């Protein structure tokens, strides 16, 4: 079971166990992790699950639609910005930081 560590903009950390194949967003919502709004439920249409992927966590490159959606986030995107609904867990532990706000 992979572990996902969510780091808030203020620096507090919440680590939860996830399931391979689930998204980082699904794992956050299921475990009540603050900072992930997920208004669209993971359908890639709201950008309220924006996260910053920590350098030690690796995911496949983003698709064009995710790239376009990141232009509409409440907090400006950065080079390591991703939508957590598009990040699928594998067997490795990961770390992401949530922005100060999603809306």
PDB file of C-alpha atoms in Angstrom:
ATOM      1  CA  UNK A   1       0.000   0.000   0.000  1.00  0.00           C
ATOM      2  CA  UNK A   2       1.577   3.298  -1.029  1.00  0.00           C
ATOM      3  CA  UNK A   3       1.664   6.210   1.381  1.00  0.00           C
ATOM      4  CA  UNK A   4       0.652   9.694   0.268  1.00  0.00           C
ATOM      5  CA  UNK A   5       1.914  12.634   2.287  1.00  0.00           C
ATOM      6  CA  UNK A   6      -0.058  15.838   1.802  1.00  0.00           C
ATOM      7  CA  UNK A   7       1.797  18.960   2.918  1.00  0.00           C
ATOM      8  CA  UNK A   8      -0.338  22.047   3.520  1.00  0.00           C
ATOM      9  CA  UNK A   9       0.740  25.505   2.383  1.00  0.00           C
ATOM     10  CA  UNK A  10       1.439  26.202   6.077  1.00  0.00           C
ATOM     11  CA  UNK A  11       3.750  23.178   6.272  1.00  0.00           C
ATOM     12  CA  UNK A  12       1.708  20.651   8.259  1.00  0.00           C
ATOM     13  CA  UNK A  13       1.865  17.081   6.971  1.00  0.00           C
ATOM     14  CA  UNK A  14      -0.848  14.440   6.728  1.00  0.00           C
ATOM     15  CA  UNK A  15       0.231  10.945   5.665  1.00  0.00           C
ATOM     16  CA  UNK A  16      -2.379   8.397   4.600  1.00  0.00           C
ATOM     17  CA  UNK A  17      -2.304   4.950   3.039  1.00  0.00           C
ATOM     18  CA  UNK A  18      -3.617   4.714  -0.495  1.00  0.00           C
ATOM     19  CA  UNK A  19      -4.381   2.012  -3.026  1.00  0.00           C
ATOM     20  CA  UNK A  20      -2.447   1.475  -6.243  1.00  0.00           C
ATOM     21  CA  UNK A  21      -4.592   2.675  -9.146  1.00  0.00           C
ATOM     22  CA  UNK A  22      -6.487   5.270  -7.123  1.00  0.00           C
ATOM     23  CA  UNK A  23      -5.774   8.935  -7.723  1.00  0.00           C
ATOM     24  CA  UNK A  24      -4.075  11.275  -5.297  1.00  0.00           C
ATOM     25  CA  UNK A  25      -7.383  13.208  -5.224  1.00  0.00           C
ATOM     26  CA  UNK A  26      -9.513  10.136  -4.427  1.00  0.00           C
ATOM     27  CA  UNK A  27      -7.140   9.219  -1.631  1.00  0.00           C
ATOM     28  CA  UNK A  28      -7.347  12.727  -0.151  1.00  0.00           C
ATOM     29  CA  UNK A  29     -11.149  12.869  -0.313  1.00  0.00           C
ATOM     30  CA  UNK A  30     -11.568   9.365   1.124  1.00  0.00           C
ATOM     31  CA  UNK A  31      -9.353  10.286   4.078  1.00  0.00           C
ATOM     32  CA  UNK A  32     -10.688  13.804   4.703  1.00  0.00           C
ATOM     33  CA  UNK A  33      -7.405  15.505   3.868  1.00  0.00           C
ATOM     34  CA  UNK A  34      -7.828  19.293   3.885  1.00  0.00           C
ATOM     35  CA  UNK A  35      -6.754  21.336   0.872  1.00  0.00           C
ATOM     36  CA  UNK A  36      -8.292  19.208  -1.899  1.00  0.00           C
ATOM     37  CA  UNK A  37     -11.754  20.514  -2.862  1.00  0.00           C
ATOM     38  CA  UNK A  38     -12.394  18.234  -5.872  1.00  0.00           C
ATOM     39  CA  UNK A  39     -15.606  19.975  -6.966  1.00  0.00           C
ATOM     40  CA  UNK A  40     -15.935  17.898 -10.147  1.00  0.00           C
ATOM     41  CA  UNK A  41     -15.168  14.581  -8.471  1.00  0.00           C
ATOM     42  CA  UNK A  42     -12.206  13.856 -10.701  1.00  0.00           C
ATOM     43  CA  UNK A  43     -13.663  14.519 -14.149  1.00  0.00           C
ATOM     44  CA  UNK A  44     -10.906  16.989 -15.085  1.00  0.00           C
ATOM     45  CA  UNK A  45     -13.234  19.975 -15.291  1.00  0.00           C
ATOM     46  CA  UNK A  46     -12.668  22.210 -12.251  1.00  0.00           C
ATOM     47  CA  UNK A  47      -8.955  22.450 -11.252  1.00  0.00           C
ATOM     48  CA  UNK A  48      -9.827  22.417  -7.513  1.00  0.00           C
ATOM     49  CA  UNK A  49      -7.504  19.492  -6.829  1.00  0.00           C
ATOM     50  CA  UNK A  50      -4.333  21.389  -7.760  1.00  0.00           C
ATOM     51  CA  UNK A  51      -1.163  20.189  -6.024  1.00  0.00           C
ATOM     52  CA  UNK A  52       2.557  20.775  -6.263  1.00  0.00           C
ATOM     53  CA  UNK A  53       4.391  17.480  -6.746  1.00  0.00           C
ATOM     54  CA  UNK A  54       7.477  17.190  -4.541  1.00  0.00           C
ATOM     55  CA  UNK A  55      10.767  16.547  -6.327  1.00  0.00           C
ATOM     56  CA  UNK A  56      11.103  12.999  -4.985  1.00  0.00           C
ATOM     57  CA  UNK A  57       7.724  11.946  -6.460  1.00  0.00           C
ATOM     58  CA  UNK A  58       7.548  10.968 -10.123  1.00  0.00           C
ATOM     59  CA  UNK A  59       4.477  10.684 -12.356  1.00  0.00           C
ATOM     60  CA  UNK A  60       4.002  10.310 -16.117  1.00  0.00           C
ATOM     61  CA  UNK A  61       3.865  13.563 -18.109  1.00  0.00           C
ATOM     62  CA  UNK A  62       0.554  15.414 -18.134  1.00  0.00           C
ATOM     63  CA  UNK A  63      -1.889  15.355 -21.025  1.00  0.00           C
ATOM     64  CA  UNK A  64      -2.842  18.544 -22.898  1.00  0.00           C
ATOM     65  CA  UNK A  65      -6.241  18.925 -21.181  1.00  0.00           C
ATOM     66  CA  UNK A  66      -4.672  18.824 -17.719  1.00  0.00           C
ATOM     67  CA  UNK A  67      -2.104  21.383 -18.877  1.00  0.00           C
ATOM     68  CA  UNK A  68      -4.915  23.657 -20.090  1.00  0.00           C
ATOM     69  CA  UNK A  69      -6.892  23.251 -16.841  1.00  0.00           C
ATOM     70  CA  UNK A  70      -3.869  24.262 -14.768  1.00  0.00           C
ATOM     71  CA  UNK A  71      -4.104  27.724 -16.328  1.00  0.00           C
ATOM     72  CA  UNK A  72      -7.334  28.218 -14.335  1.00  0.00           C
ATOM     73  CA  UNK A  73      -6.166  27.384 -10.817  1.00  0.00           C
ATOM     74  CA  UNK A  74      -6.835  29.744  -7.901  1.00  0.00           C
ATOM     75  CA  UNK A  75      -3.124  29.831  -7.060  1.00  0.00           C
ATOM     76  CA  UNK A  76      -0.700  30.360  -9.933  1.00  0.00           C
ATOM     77  CA  UNK A  77       0.709  27.195 -11.393  1.00  0.00           C
ATOM     78  CA  UNK A  78       4.359  26.313 -11.046  1.00  0.00           C
ATOM     79  CA  UNK A  79       6.619  23.924 -12.943  1.00  0.00           C
ATOM     80  CA  UNK A  80       5.630  21.084 -10.584  1.00  0.00           C
ATOM     81  CA  UNK A  81       1.870  21.802 -10.629  1.00  0.00           C
ATOM     82  CA  UNK A  82      -0.486  18.919 -11.377  1.00  0.00           C
ATOM     83  CA  UNK A  83      -4.154  18.092 -10.891  1.00  0.00           C
ATOM     84  CA  UNK A  84      -4.320  15.370  -8.272  1.00  0.00           C
ATOM     85  CA  UNK A  85      -7.253  13.681 -10.037  1.00  0.00           C
ATOM     86  CA  UNK A  86      -4.832  12.811 -12.835  1.00  0.00           C
ATOM     87  CA  UNK A  87      -2.104  11.359 -10.609  1.00  0.00           C
ATOM     88  CA  UNK A  88      -2.515   7.607 -10.166  1.00  0.00           C
ATOM     89  CA  UNK A  89      -0.845   5.863  -7.271  1.00  0.00           C
ATOM     90  CA  UNK A  90       1.537   2.988  -7.879  1.00  0.00           C
ATOM     91  CA  UNK A  91       3.511   1.028  -5.314  1.00  0.00           C
ATOM     92  CA  UNK A  92       5.755   3.948  -4.319  1.00  0.00           C
ATOM     93  CA  UNK A  93       5.233   6.545  -1.612  1.00  0.00           C
ATOM     94  CA  UNK A  94       4.649  10.102  -2.801  1.00  0.00           C
ATOM     95  CA  UNK A  95       4.554  13.635  -1.427  1.00  0.00           C
ATOM     96  CA  UNK A  96       2.505  16.593  -2.662  1.00  0.00           C
ATOM     97  CA  UNK A  97       1.919  20.093  -1.357  1.00  0.00           C
ATOM     98  CA  UNK A  98      -1.522  21.685  -1.479  1.00  0.00           C
ATOM     99  CA  UNK A  99      -1.837  25.368  -2.405  1.00  0.00           C
ATOM    100  CA  UNK A 100      -3.083  28.013   0.013  1.00  0.00           C
ATOM    101  CA  UNK A 101      -6.528  27.915  -1.610  1.00  0.00           C
ATOM    102  CA  UNK A 102      -8.354  26.011  -4.362  1.00  0.00           C
ATOM    103  CA  UNK A 103     -11.186  28.482  -5.027  1.00  0.00           C
TER     104      UNK A 103
END
